[in-house]
Amino acid sequence: MPENKFLLVFNTIHDVLRAEKILKQHKVPNELIPVPRNLSSDCGMSILLEGDIATVTGYIGQVPAVGVYSFDGQEYVPVIIGHH
Amino acid sequence: MIYLDNAATSFPKPAETIDRLNDFVRNIGGNPGRSGHTLSLEAARIIFEAREKLTAFIGMEDSERLIFTLNGTESLNMALLGFLEAGDHVVTSSMEHNSVMRPLEYLRRVRGVSYTPVPCCADGFIDLEHLRKAVAGKTKAVVINHGSNVTGAIQPLREIREAIGDVCLIVDACQTMGSIPFDMKENAADILCFSCHKSLYAIQGVGALYVREGIELAPLKFGGTGSRSESIEHPMFLPDRYECGTPNTPGIASLLGGLSFIERRGLANITKKKQALRSRLVDGLTKIPGVRVYGHRPRDAGSYLAIVTFNIDGMLASHAGYELNKRSLFVRIGLHCSPVAHQTIGTFPAGGLRASPGYFTEESDIDIFVEAVRAIAGK
């Protein structure tokens, strides 16, 4: 499975922290970063993580992400889960 | 000095409360969840942790439904003004605090909500038969003070739920939360309102509200949430919908200390100690001729919180309270924000003296207090 960087965007800091707690439990490396301006003008936070996105969404399934993007170092590209 | 006003707010606070408060104000200080920097994130993590721990403490799982407020009164206002609409009928009790009565009265005058107060006996326990009959077809909610801040009477929530059927049950647990075990799943409250600065040992300025899934409250306040900021529409998702503006983060940090203290000591031990203090106080006071204690008639152990209202025959409560204060014995005099409770127990409008020991009160404090009452009563 390709190990890539992914960005998860949530509605509220509450969901960000819920997801962060779950990722920490599963030892998925992650970092909270401000939501990139080109994705949203929100002043919210998003989670940048490394891992297999299908596995990760399995862990945090209950937490409603409003956007999932892959990140190649330059651009954020929307990802549809379930397709490999 | 002997502080016997824990029903108003707990004092002293455990070291954990003060340590967490201090640590936040000295070292963290950020506005939670607004800015992208570390101090804002640290503040947000404190709130998140407190939200999760408090949700678990009340026996629930969905922490986004646990809303932080300023105090129990704000929680009750959010519940009542947010849930009730014109033409709704509410059933309540005759022992309610003004933070239930005043919103209901406002709703009656301004929004055409009607309410029926069900009588309680002179000790403060609700008449379950009368309650059953009062709940009618169009009753939208039943609002009950779980533990009286005047007599300490603890209402039987399970029996109340049986008596009212499926109707929305709004529980004011300001006095009971942290004093006795509370499991919202078990007692089937629908909307739970409580203070965090009493028996949960947060500093003043923190309360909470839990809204069961499936219940919608219209928000009372609208504003910035640090989410969906591109929109001027107030968000629908939780908890942001009911929490806007800067929260009392130092207060919520202090709550984490309070919860940690309760966990360390064990809620069962806290409950047991407070009940023993209440018994000692009631035993001592009832032995003094001319002292009348309201709500002490023998019942199942644990029917009352450690809150005792009494009077000295022939002496105004205000005068007795003044004499006690001169001896550095601190109680609350008057109507305790519950004129209807005092009407129920027969002490309206003069009120009474209320002594409410806490976990940090010692048996010797109770004995000194009782002796002082004896001296003041001239006995």
Short mmCIF file of C-alpha atoms in Angstrom, two decimals:
data_model
loop_
_atom_site.label_atom_id
_atom_site.label_comp_id
_atom_site.label_asym_id
_atom_site.label_seq_id
_atom_site.Cartn_x
_atom_site.Cartn_y
_atom_site.Cartn_z
CA MET A 1 0.00 0.00 0.00
CA PRO A 2 1.43 3.39 -0.88
CA GLU A 3 2.38 5.38 2.24
CA ASN A 4 1.47 8.92 1.47
CA LYS A 5 0.51 12.06 3.32
CA PHE A 6 -3.18 12.79 3.74
CA LEU A 7 -5.05 15.76 5.07
CA LEU A 8 -8.31 15.36 6.98
CA VAL A 9 -10.54 18.39 7.36
CA PHE A 10 -13.33 18.52 9.96
CA ASN A 11 -16.19 20.84 10.85
CA THR A 12 -15.10 21.57 14.37
CA ILE A 13 -12.03 21.46 16.58
CA HIS A 14 -13.97 18.93 18.67
CA ASP A 15 -13.87 16.43 15.78
CA VAL A 16 -10.22 17.26 15.06
CA LEU A 17 -9.30 16.36 18.64
CA ARG A 18 -11.46 13.22 18.62
CA ALA A 19 -9.62 12.07 15.52
CA GLU A 20 -6.25 13.04 16.98
CA LYS A 21 -6.94 10.95 20.08
CA ILE A 22 -7.84 7.90 17.97
CA LEU A 23 -4.83 8.29 15.69
CA LYS A 24 -2.57 8.54 18.73
CA GLN A 25 -4.05 5.31 20.11
CA HIS A 26 -3.27 3.58 16.82
CA LYS A 27 0.17 5.18 16.61
CA VAL A 28 -0.52 6.89 13.28
CA PRO A 29 1.96 9.76 12.87
CA ASN A 30 0.02 12.98 12.57
CA GLU A 31 0.26 16.74 12.98
CA LEU A 32 -2.37 19.38 13.45
CA ILE A 33 -1.97 22.18 10.93
CA PRO A 34 -4.15 25.15 10.04
CA VAL A 35 -6.53 24.32 7.22
CA PRO A 36 -4.78 25.44 4.03
CA ARG A 37 -6.39 28.64 2.83
CA ASN A 38 -6.99 27.37 -0.66
CA LEU A 39 -9.11 24.57 0.73
CA SER A 40 -11.20 26.61 3.13
CA SER A 41 -11.25 30.05 4.59
CA ASP A 42 -12.04 28.50 7.96
CA CYS A 43 -9.81 29.36 10.88
CA GLY A 44 -9.97 25.72 11.81
CA MET A 45 -7.44 22.97 12.15
CA SER A 46 -6.86 19.93 10.06
CA ILE A 47 -4.84 16.76 10.53
CA LEU A 48 -1.92 15.91 8.28
CA LEU A 49 -1.06 12.27 8.63
CA GLU A 50 1.06 9.52 7.15
CA GLY A 51 -0.44 6.16 6.50
CA ASP A 52 -2.77 4.08 4.45
CA ILE A 53 -5.90 6.13 4.07
CA ALA A 54 -8.27 3.16 3.99
CA THR A 55 -6.91 1.87 7.30
CA VAL A 56 -6.99 5.31 8.87
CA THR A 57 -10.58 5.97 7.87
CA GLY A 58 -11.38 2.60 9.39
CA TYR A 59 -10.01 3.85 12.72
CA ILE A 60 -11.71 7.22 12.72
CA GLY A 61 -14.85 6.17 10.87
CA GLN A 62 -17.22 7.65 13.45
CA VAL A 63 -15.64 11.10 13.28
CA PRO A 64 -17.18 12.93 10.32
CA ALA A 65 -14.40 14.28 8.10
CA VAL A 66 -15.74 16.86 5.67
CA GLY A 67 -12.76 16.57 3.38
CA VAL A 68 -9.98 14.08 2.70
CA TYR A 69 -7.04 15.09 0.53
CA SER A 70 -3.80 13.49 -0.49
CA PHE A 71 -0.72 15.69 -0.23
CA ASP A 72 2.34 15.21 -2.40
CA GLY A 73 4.34 18.05 -0.86
CA GLN A 74 2.85 20.66 -3.17
CA GLU A 75 -0.82 20.16 -3.75
CA TYR A 76 -3.85 18.85 -1.95
CA VAL A 77 -5.93 16.57 -4.12
CA PRO A 78 -9.38 15.43 -2.99
CA VAL A 79 -9.51 11.70 -2.38
CA ILE A 80 -12.54 9.44 -2.66
CA ILE A 81 -12.28 6.66 -0.08
CA GLY A 82 -12.77 3.11 -1.29
CA HIS A 83 -10.83 3.48 -4.49
CA HIS A 84 -7.21 2.34 -4.61
CA MET B 1 -13.63 29.76 60.34
CA ILE B 2 -16.05 27.03 59.41
CA TYR B 3 -17.56 27.22 55.95
CA LEU B 4 -20.98 25.59 55.74
CA ASP B 5 -22.26 26.99 52.47
CA ASN B 6 -21.15 24.35 49.99
CA ALA B 7 -24.61 24.35 48.44
CA ALA B 8 -23.82 27.84 47.17
CA THR B 9 -20.34 26.91 46.01
CA SER B 10 -17.72 24.51 47.30
CA PHE B 11 -14.94 25.86 49.46
CA PRO B 12 -12.13 25.14 49.85
CA LYS B 13 -11.24 23.63 46.49
CA PRO B 14 -8.90 20.66 46.33
CA ALA B 15 -5.28 21.33 45.37
CA GLU B 16 -5.83 19.70 41.98
CA THR B 17 -8.40 22.36 41.05
CA ILE B 18 -6.08 25.21 41.92
CA ASP B 19 -3.07 23.56 40.28
CA ARG B 20 -4.88 23.10 36.97
CA LEU B 21 -6.22 26.66 37.12
CA ASN B 22 -2.80 28.04 37.91
CA ASP B 23 -1.10 25.99 35.22
CA PHE B 24 -3.53 27.17 32.58
CA VAL B 25 -3.34 30.85 33.45
CA ARG B 26 0.43 30.87 33.94
CA ASN B 27 1.59 28.58 31.17
CA ILE B 28 -1.05 28.05 28.53
CA GLY B 29 -3.53 30.89 28.32
CA GLY B 30 -4.56 30.52 24.69
CA ASN B 31 -8.05 30.93 23.25
CA PRO B 32 -9.12 27.37 22.50
CA GLY B 33 -9.57 26.24 18.92
CA ARG B 34 -9.44 29.64 17.29
CA SER B 35 -5.87 30.23 16.33
CA GLY B 36 -3.57 27.73 14.70
CA HIS B 37 -0.80 27.98 17.26
CA THR B 38 0.33 25.64 20.00
CA LEU B 39 -1.15 27.60 22.91
CA SER B 40 -4.56 27.68 21.26
CA LEU B 41 -4.34 23.95 20.57
CA GLU B 42 -3.28 23.23 24.15
CA ALA B 43 -6.29 25.18 25.39
CA ALA B 44 -8.54 23.27 23.00
CA ARG B 45 -7.13 19.96 24.24
CA ILE B 46 -7.96 20.91 27.83
CA ILE B 47 -11.56 21.63 26.88
CA PHE B 48 -11.77 18.41 24.89
CA GLU B 49 -10.39 16.35 27.76
CA ALA B 50 -12.79 17.97 30.23
CA ARG B 51 -15.69 17.36 27.89
CA GLU B 52 -14.82 13.67 27.50
CA LYS B 53 -14.22 13.14 31.22
CA LEU B 54 -17.40 14.87 32.28
CA THR B 55 -19.44 12.95 29.70
CA ALA B 56 -18.08 9.67 31.09
CA PHE B 57 -18.70 10.90 34.64
CA ILE B 58 -22.43 11.26 33.96
CA GLY B 59 -22.56 7.83 32.31
CA MET B 60 -22.83 8.92 28.69
CA GLU B 61 -20.62 8.52 25.61
CA ASP B 62 -21.29 11.24 23.07
CA SER B 63 -19.09 14.07 24.30
CA GLU B 64 -20.21 16.50 21.60
CA ARG B 65 -23.57 16.61 23.40
CA LEU B 66 -21.92 17.84 26.61
CA ILE B 67 -22.07 21.62 26.50
CA PHE B 68 -20.12 23.91 28.79
CA THR B 69 -22.02 26.89 30.19
CA LEU B 70 -21.46 29.64 32.72
CA ASN B 71 -23.39 27.93 35.53
CA GLY B 72 -26.40 25.75 36.28
CA THR B 73 -28.71 28.70 35.70
CA GLU B 74 -27.43 29.23 32.18
CA SER B 75 -27.81 25.50 31.47
CA LEU B 76 -31.43 25.63 32.67
CA ASN B 77 -32.15 28.70 30.58
CA MET B 78 -30.71 27.03 27.49
CA ALA B 79 -32.81 23.96 28.18
CA LEU B 80 -36.09 25.69 28.95
CA LEU B 81 -35.97 28.58 26.51
CA GLY B 82 -34.47 26.32 23.86
CA PHE B 83 -36.97 23.50 24.17
CA LEU B 84 -40.34 25.08 24.97
CA GLU B 85 -42.62 26.78 22.46
CA ALA B 86 -45.90 28.65 22.59
CA GLY B 87 -48.74 26.49 23.84
CA ASP B 88 -46.49 23.89 25.46
CA HIS B 89 -47.35 22.53 28.90
CA VAL B 90 -44.74 21.80 31.52
CA VAL B 91 -45.01 19.87 34.77
CA THR B 92 -42.63 20.78 37.56
CA SER B 93 -42.41 20.49 41.35
CA SER B 94 -43.05 22.81 44.27
CA MET B 95 -39.40 22.61 45.34
CA GLU B 96 -37.77 24.23 42.33
CA HIS B 97 -35.01 26.81 42.40
CA ASN B 98 -35.69 30.23 40.87
CA SER B 99 -33.46 29.23 37.98
CA VAL B 100 -36.31 26.97 36.91
CA MET B 101 -39.25 29.08 38.16
CA ARG B 102 -38.13 32.37 36.65
CA PRO B 103 -37.55 31.00 33.14
CA LEU B 104 -40.90 29.17 33.36
CA GLU B 105 -42.65 32.30 34.53
CA TYR B 106 -41.04 34.29 31.71
CA LEU B 107 -42.13 31.65 29.22
CA ARG B 108 -45.64 31.76 30.64
CA ARG B 109 -45.95 35.52 30.31
CA VAL B 110 -44.17 36.01 27.04
CA ARG B 111 -44.45 32.77 25.11
CA GLY B 112 -47.75 31.32 26.28
CA VAL B 113 -46.24 28.24 27.94
CA SER B 114 -48.29 26.86 30.81
CA TYR B 115 -46.89 25.02 33.80
CA THR B 116 -48.24 22.94 36.68
CA PRO B 117 -46.23 22.67 39.90
CA VAL B 118 -46.82 19.30 41.57
CA PRO B 119 -46.90 19.51 45.36
CA CYS B 120 -44.12 18.03 47.49
CA CYS B 121 -44.45 17.06 51.13
CA ALA B 122 -43.03 19.25 53.89
CA ASP B 123 -39.70 17.37 53.67
CA GLY B 124 -39.56 18.17 49.96
CA PHE B 125 -40.36 14.86 48.24
CA ILE B 126 -42.66 14.95 45.23
CA ASP B 127 -46.12 13.34 45.32
CA LEU B 128 -45.75 10.68 42.60
CA GLU B 129 -49.48 10.05 42.22
CA HIS B 130 -50.14 13.70 41.72
CA LEU B 131 -47.25 13.83 39.24
CA ARG B 132 -48.71 10.96 37.23
CA LYS B 133 -52.04 12.76 37.01
CA ALA B 134 -50.51 16.12 36.15
CA VAL B 135 -48.79 14.83 33.02
CA ALA B 136 -51.39 15.21 30.29
CA GLY B 137 -51.52 14.67 26.55
CA LYS B 138 -49.92 17.92 25.63
CA THR B 139 -47.24 17.97 28.35
CA LYS B 140 -44.01 18.72 26.53
CA ALA B 141 -41.60 18.42 29.44
CA VAL B 142 -41.25 17.60 33.11
CA VAL B 143 -38.66 19.69 34.96
CA ILE B 144 -37.43 18.35 38.27
CA ASN B 145 -34.92 19.57 40.85
CA HIS B 146 -33.02 16.34 41.55
CA GLY B 147 -31.72 17.46 44.94
CA SER B 148 -33.29 20.31 46.89
CA ASN B 149 -30.99 23.16 47.82
CA VAL B 150 -33.29 23.83 50.78
CA THR B 151 -34.08 20.50 52.49
CA GLY B 152 -31.59 18.33 50.63
CA ALA B 153 -34.41 15.95 49.56
CA ILE B 154 -33.30 13.77 46.65
CA GLN B 155 -36.15 13.07 44.22
CA PRO B 156 -36.47 9.47 43.00
CA LEU B 157 -35.73 9.87 39.30
CA ARG B 158 -36.48 6.30 38.35
CA GLU B 159 -39.94 6.45 39.93
CA ILE B 160 -40.49 9.84 38.35
CA ARG B 161 -39.65 8.40 34.93
CA GLU B 162 -42.16 5.59 35.52
CA ALA B 163 -44.83 8.08 36.52
CA ILE B 164 -44.38 10.34 33.49
CA GLY B 165 -43.81 7.84 30.67
CA ASP B 166 -41.95 9.10 27.60
CA VAL B 167 -42.28 12.82 28.22
CA CYS B 168 -39.03 14.78 28.03
CA LEU B 169 -37.46 14.89 31.50
CA ILE B 170 -35.30 17.91 32.28
CA VAL B 171 -33.25 17.41 35.42
CA ASP B 172 -31.65 20.13 37.53
CA ALA B 173 -28.76 18.27 39.13
CA CYS B 174 -26.89 21.30 40.49
CA GLN B 175 -26.79 19.92 44.04
CA THR B 176 -26.60 16.20 43.32
CA MET B 177 -23.81 16.11 40.72
CA GLY B 178 -20.64 15.04 42.49
CA SER B 179 -22.48 14.46 45.78
CA ILE B 180 -24.12 11.17 44.86
CA PRO B 181 -23.56 8.79 41.94
CA PHE B 182 -25.33 9.89 38.78
CA ASP B 183 -25.85 7.75 35.71
CA MET B 184 -27.85 9.46 33.01
CA LYS B 185 -28.27 6.25 31.07
CA GLU B 186 -29.79 4.60 34.11
CA ASN B 187 -32.02 7.36 35.34
CA ALA B 188 -33.24 8.28 31.87
CA ALA B 189 -33.03 12.04 32.10
CA ASP B 190 -33.33 13.65 28.67
CA ILE B 191 -31.77 17.02 29.32
CA LEU B 192 -29.37 17.37 32.22
CA CYS B 193 -28.35 20.72 33.73
CA PHE B 194 -25.82 21.21 36.50
CA SER B 195 -23.17 23.41 38.08
CA CYS B 196 -19.53 22.44 37.98
CA HIS B 197 -18.45 24.76 40.80
CA LYS B 198 -20.27 22.96 43.60
CA SER B 199 -19.55 19.27 44.16
CA LEU B 200 -17.43 18.95 41.02
CA TYR B 201 -14.96 21.43 42.55
CA ALA B 202 -14.37 23.70 39.54
CA ILE B 203 -14.02 27.40 40.26
CA GLN B 204 -17.09 29.57 39.79
CA GLY B 205 -18.08 30.29 36.22
CA VAL B 206 -18.54 26.73 34.95
CA GLY B 207 -21.72 24.76 34.40
CA ALA B 208 -22.78 22.07 31.95
CA LEU B 209 -25.69 20.79 29.93
CA TYR B 210 -26.12 17.35 28.34
CA VAL B 211 -28.72 16.95 25.63
CA ARG B 212 -29.72 13.41 24.75
CA GLU B 213 -29.59 12.45 21.09
CA GLY B 214 -32.83 13.18 19.31
CA ILE B 215 -33.53 16.36 21.26
CA GLU B 216 -33.15 19.70 19.55
CA LEU B 217 -32.72 22.95 21.44
CA ALA B 218 -32.94 26.33 19.77
CA PRO B 219 -29.69 28.11 20.67
CA LEU B 220 -29.89 31.16 22.91
CA LYS B 221 -26.68 32.70 21.65
CA PHE B 222 -25.14 33.04 18.24
CA GLY B 223 -21.61 33.94 17.36
CA GLY B 224 -18.09 32.95 16.58
CA THR B 225 -17.19 29.30 17.03
CA GLY B 226 -13.85 28.99 15.27
CA SER B 227 -15.54 26.74 12.74
CA ARG B 228 -17.09 27.35 9.32
CA SER B 229 -15.88 30.90 9.76
CA GLU B 230 -16.52 31.71 6.11
CA SER B 231 -20.22 31.60 6.88
CA ILE B 232 -22.38 34.04 8.81
CA GLU B 233 -24.85 31.25 9.51
CA HIS B 234 -24.59 29.77 12.99
CA PRO B 235 -23.46 26.13 12.76
CA MET B 236 -25.83 23.21 13.29
CA PHE B 237 -23.18 20.71 14.41
CA LEU B 238 -22.28 20.08 18.03
CA PRO B 239 -20.88 21.23 20.34
CA ASP B 240 -20.33 24.50 18.46
CA ARG B 241 -24.03 25.11 18.01
CA TYR B 242 -24.43 25.77 21.73
CA GLU B 243 -21.00 27.14 22.55
CA CYS B 244 -19.92 30.35 20.93
CA GLY B 245 -17.50 33.04 21.97
CA THR B 246 -14.56 32.46 24.27
CA PRO B 247 -15.34 29.84 26.93
CA ASN B 248 -14.22 29.91 30.54
CA THR B 249 -11.12 27.91 29.73
CA PRO B 250 -9.41 28.53 33.09
CA GLY B 251 -12.60 27.36 34.79
CA ILE B 252 -12.84 24.28 32.61
CA ALA B 253 -9.17 23.52 33.32
CA SER B 254 -10.00 23.72 37.03
CA LEU B 255 -12.84 21.25 36.45
CA LEU B 256 -10.29 18.70 35.24
CA GLY B 257 -8.60 19.10 38.62
CA GLY B 258 -11.89 18.64 40.43
CA LEU B 259 -12.78 15.48 38.50
CA SER B 260 -9.33 14.11 39.14
CA PHE B 261 -9.78 14.75 42.86
CA ILE B 262 -13.12 12.93 42.89
CA GLU B 263 -11.58 10.00 41.05
CA ARG B 264 -8.71 9.85 43.53
CA ARG B 265 -10.92 9.97 46.63
CA GLY B 266 -13.71 7.88 45.13
CA LEU B 267 -17.23 9.24 44.73
CA ALA B 268 -18.59 6.54 47.05
CA ASN B 269 -16.31 7.77 49.84
CA ILE B 270 -17.32 11.37 49.26
CA THR B 271 -21.01 10.42 49.34
CA LYS B 272 -20.53 8.43 52.53
CA LYS B 273 -18.67 11.21 54.33
CA LYS B 274 -21.21 13.85 53.38
CA GLN B 275 -24.07 11.67 54.53
CA ALA B 276 -22.37 11.08 57.86
CA LEU B 277 -21.85 14.83 58.26
CA ARG B 278 -25.50 15.45 57.51
CA SER B 279 -26.62 12.89 60.08
CA ARG B 280 -24.35 14.37 62.72
CA LEU B 281 -25.63 17.86 61.98
CA VAL B 282 -29.30 16.89 62.05
CA ASP B 283 -28.83 14.82 65.23
CA GLY B 284 -27.09 17.72 66.93
CA LEU B 285 -29.59 20.38 65.88
CA THR B 286 -32.71 18.37 66.65
CA LYS B 287 -31.49 17.91 70.24
CA ILE B 288 -31.61 21.67 70.85
CA PRO B 289 -34.99 22.75 72.22
CA GLY B 290 -36.55 25.39 70.03
CA VAL B 291 -34.58 24.49 66.93
CA ARG B 292 -36.68 23.26 64.03
CA VAL B 293 -35.03 21.30 61.20
CA TYR B 294 -36.93 21.08 57.92
CA GLY B 295 -36.77 17.80 56.10
CA HIS B 296 -35.27 15.28 58.43
CA ARG B 297 -37.99 12.76 59.03
CA PRO B 298 -36.48 9.30 58.88
CA ARG B 299 -36.40 7.79 55.44
CA ASP B 300 -34.11 5.46 53.55
CA ALA B 301 -30.49 6.33 54.24
CA GLY B 302 -29.32 8.54 51.44
CA SER B 303 -32.64 10.25 50.73
CA TYR B 304 -31.11 13.61 51.60
CA LEU B 305 -28.05 15.56 50.53
CA ALA B 306 -25.86 17.26 53.13
CA ILE B 307 -28.03 20.39 53.10
CA VAL B 308 -29.92 21.29 56.26
CA THR B 309 -32.29 24.22 56.67
CA PHE B 310 -33.40 25.11 60.17
CA ASN B 311 -34.76 27.89 62.33
CA ILE B 312 -34.49 28.94 65.97
CA ASP B 313 -37.92 29.61 67.48
CA GLY B 314 -38.50 33.24 68.23
CA MET B 315 -35.42 34.40 66.36
CA LEU B 316 -35.23 35.77 62.85
CA ALA B 317 -32.95 33.73 60.61
CA SER B 318 -31.15 36.91 59.65
CA HIS B 319 -30.33 37.64 63.28
CA ALA B 320 -29.19 34.11 64.03
CA GLY B 321 -27.09 34.14 60.87
CA TYR B 322 -25.49 37.39 61.95
CA GLU B 323 -24.58 35.85 65.32
CA LEU B 324 -23.15 32.80 63.60
CA ASN B 325 -21.14 34.96 61.23
CA LYS B 326 -19.64 36.83 64.21
CA ARG B 327 -18.35 33.45 65.36
CA SER B 328 -16.93 32.78 61.88
CA LEU B 329 -19.51 30.12 61.16
CA PHE B 330 -20.68 30.66 57.60
CA VAL B 331 -24.18 29.61 56.57
CA ARG B 332 -26.71 30.99 54.11
CA ILE B 333 -29.76 32.79 55.39
CA GLY B 334 -33.01 33.67 53.67
CA LEU B 335 -34.94 32.03 50.89
CA HIS B 336 -32.01 30.38 49.12
CA CYS B 337 -33.32 31.45 45.70
CA SER B 338 -36.24 29.13 46.19
CA PRO B 339 -39.33 30.92 47.44
CA VAL B 340 -41.50 28.01 46.31
CA ALA B 341 -39.49 25.51 48.37
CA HIS B 342 -39.88 27.70 51.43
CA GLN B 343 -43.61 27.91 50.73
CA THR B 344 -43.66 24.11 50.60
CA ILE B 345 -41.89 23.68 53.94
CA GLY B 346 -43.79 26.52 55.60
CA THR B 347 -41.04 29.08 56.08
CA PHE B 348 -42.14 31.72 53.61
CA PRO B 349 -41.45 34.64 53.64
CA ALA B 350 -38.99 34.71 56.53
CA GLY B 351 -36.85 31.86 55.22
CA GLY B 352 -34.34 29.98 57.30
CA LEU B 353 -30.70 29.19 58.01
CA ARG B 354 -29.06 26.71 55.70
CA ALA B 355 -25.95 24.77 56.66
CA SER B 356 -24.36 22.69 53.93
CA PRO B 357 -21.18 20.84 54.94
CA GLY B 358 -18.84 19.59 52.26
CA TYR B 359 -16.20 16.91 51.83
CA PHE B 360 -13.64 19.10 53.60
CA THR B 361 -15.86 19.69 56.64
CA GLU B 362 -14.81 17.75 59.75
CA GLU B 363 -16.97 16.18 62.45
CA SER B 364 -15.47 18.64 64.94
CA ASP B 365 -16.68 21.52 62.73
CA ILE B 366 -20.22 20.17 63.00
CA ASP B 367 -19.93 19.87 66.78
CA ILE B 368 -18.63 23.44 67.13
CA PHE B 369 -21.44 24.66 64.91
CA VAL B 370 -24.13 22.84 66.86
CA GLU B 371 -22.77 24.23 70.14
CA ALA B 372 -22.84 27.72 68.72
CA VAL B 373 -26.47 27.32 67.63
CA ARG B 374 -27.26 26.10 71.13
CA ALA B 375 -25.59 29.17 72.64
CA ILE B 376 -27.32 31.57 70.26
CA ALA B 377 -30.67 29.93 70.94
CA GLY B 378 -30.02 30.66 74.60
CA LYS B 379 -30.10 26.98 75.50
#
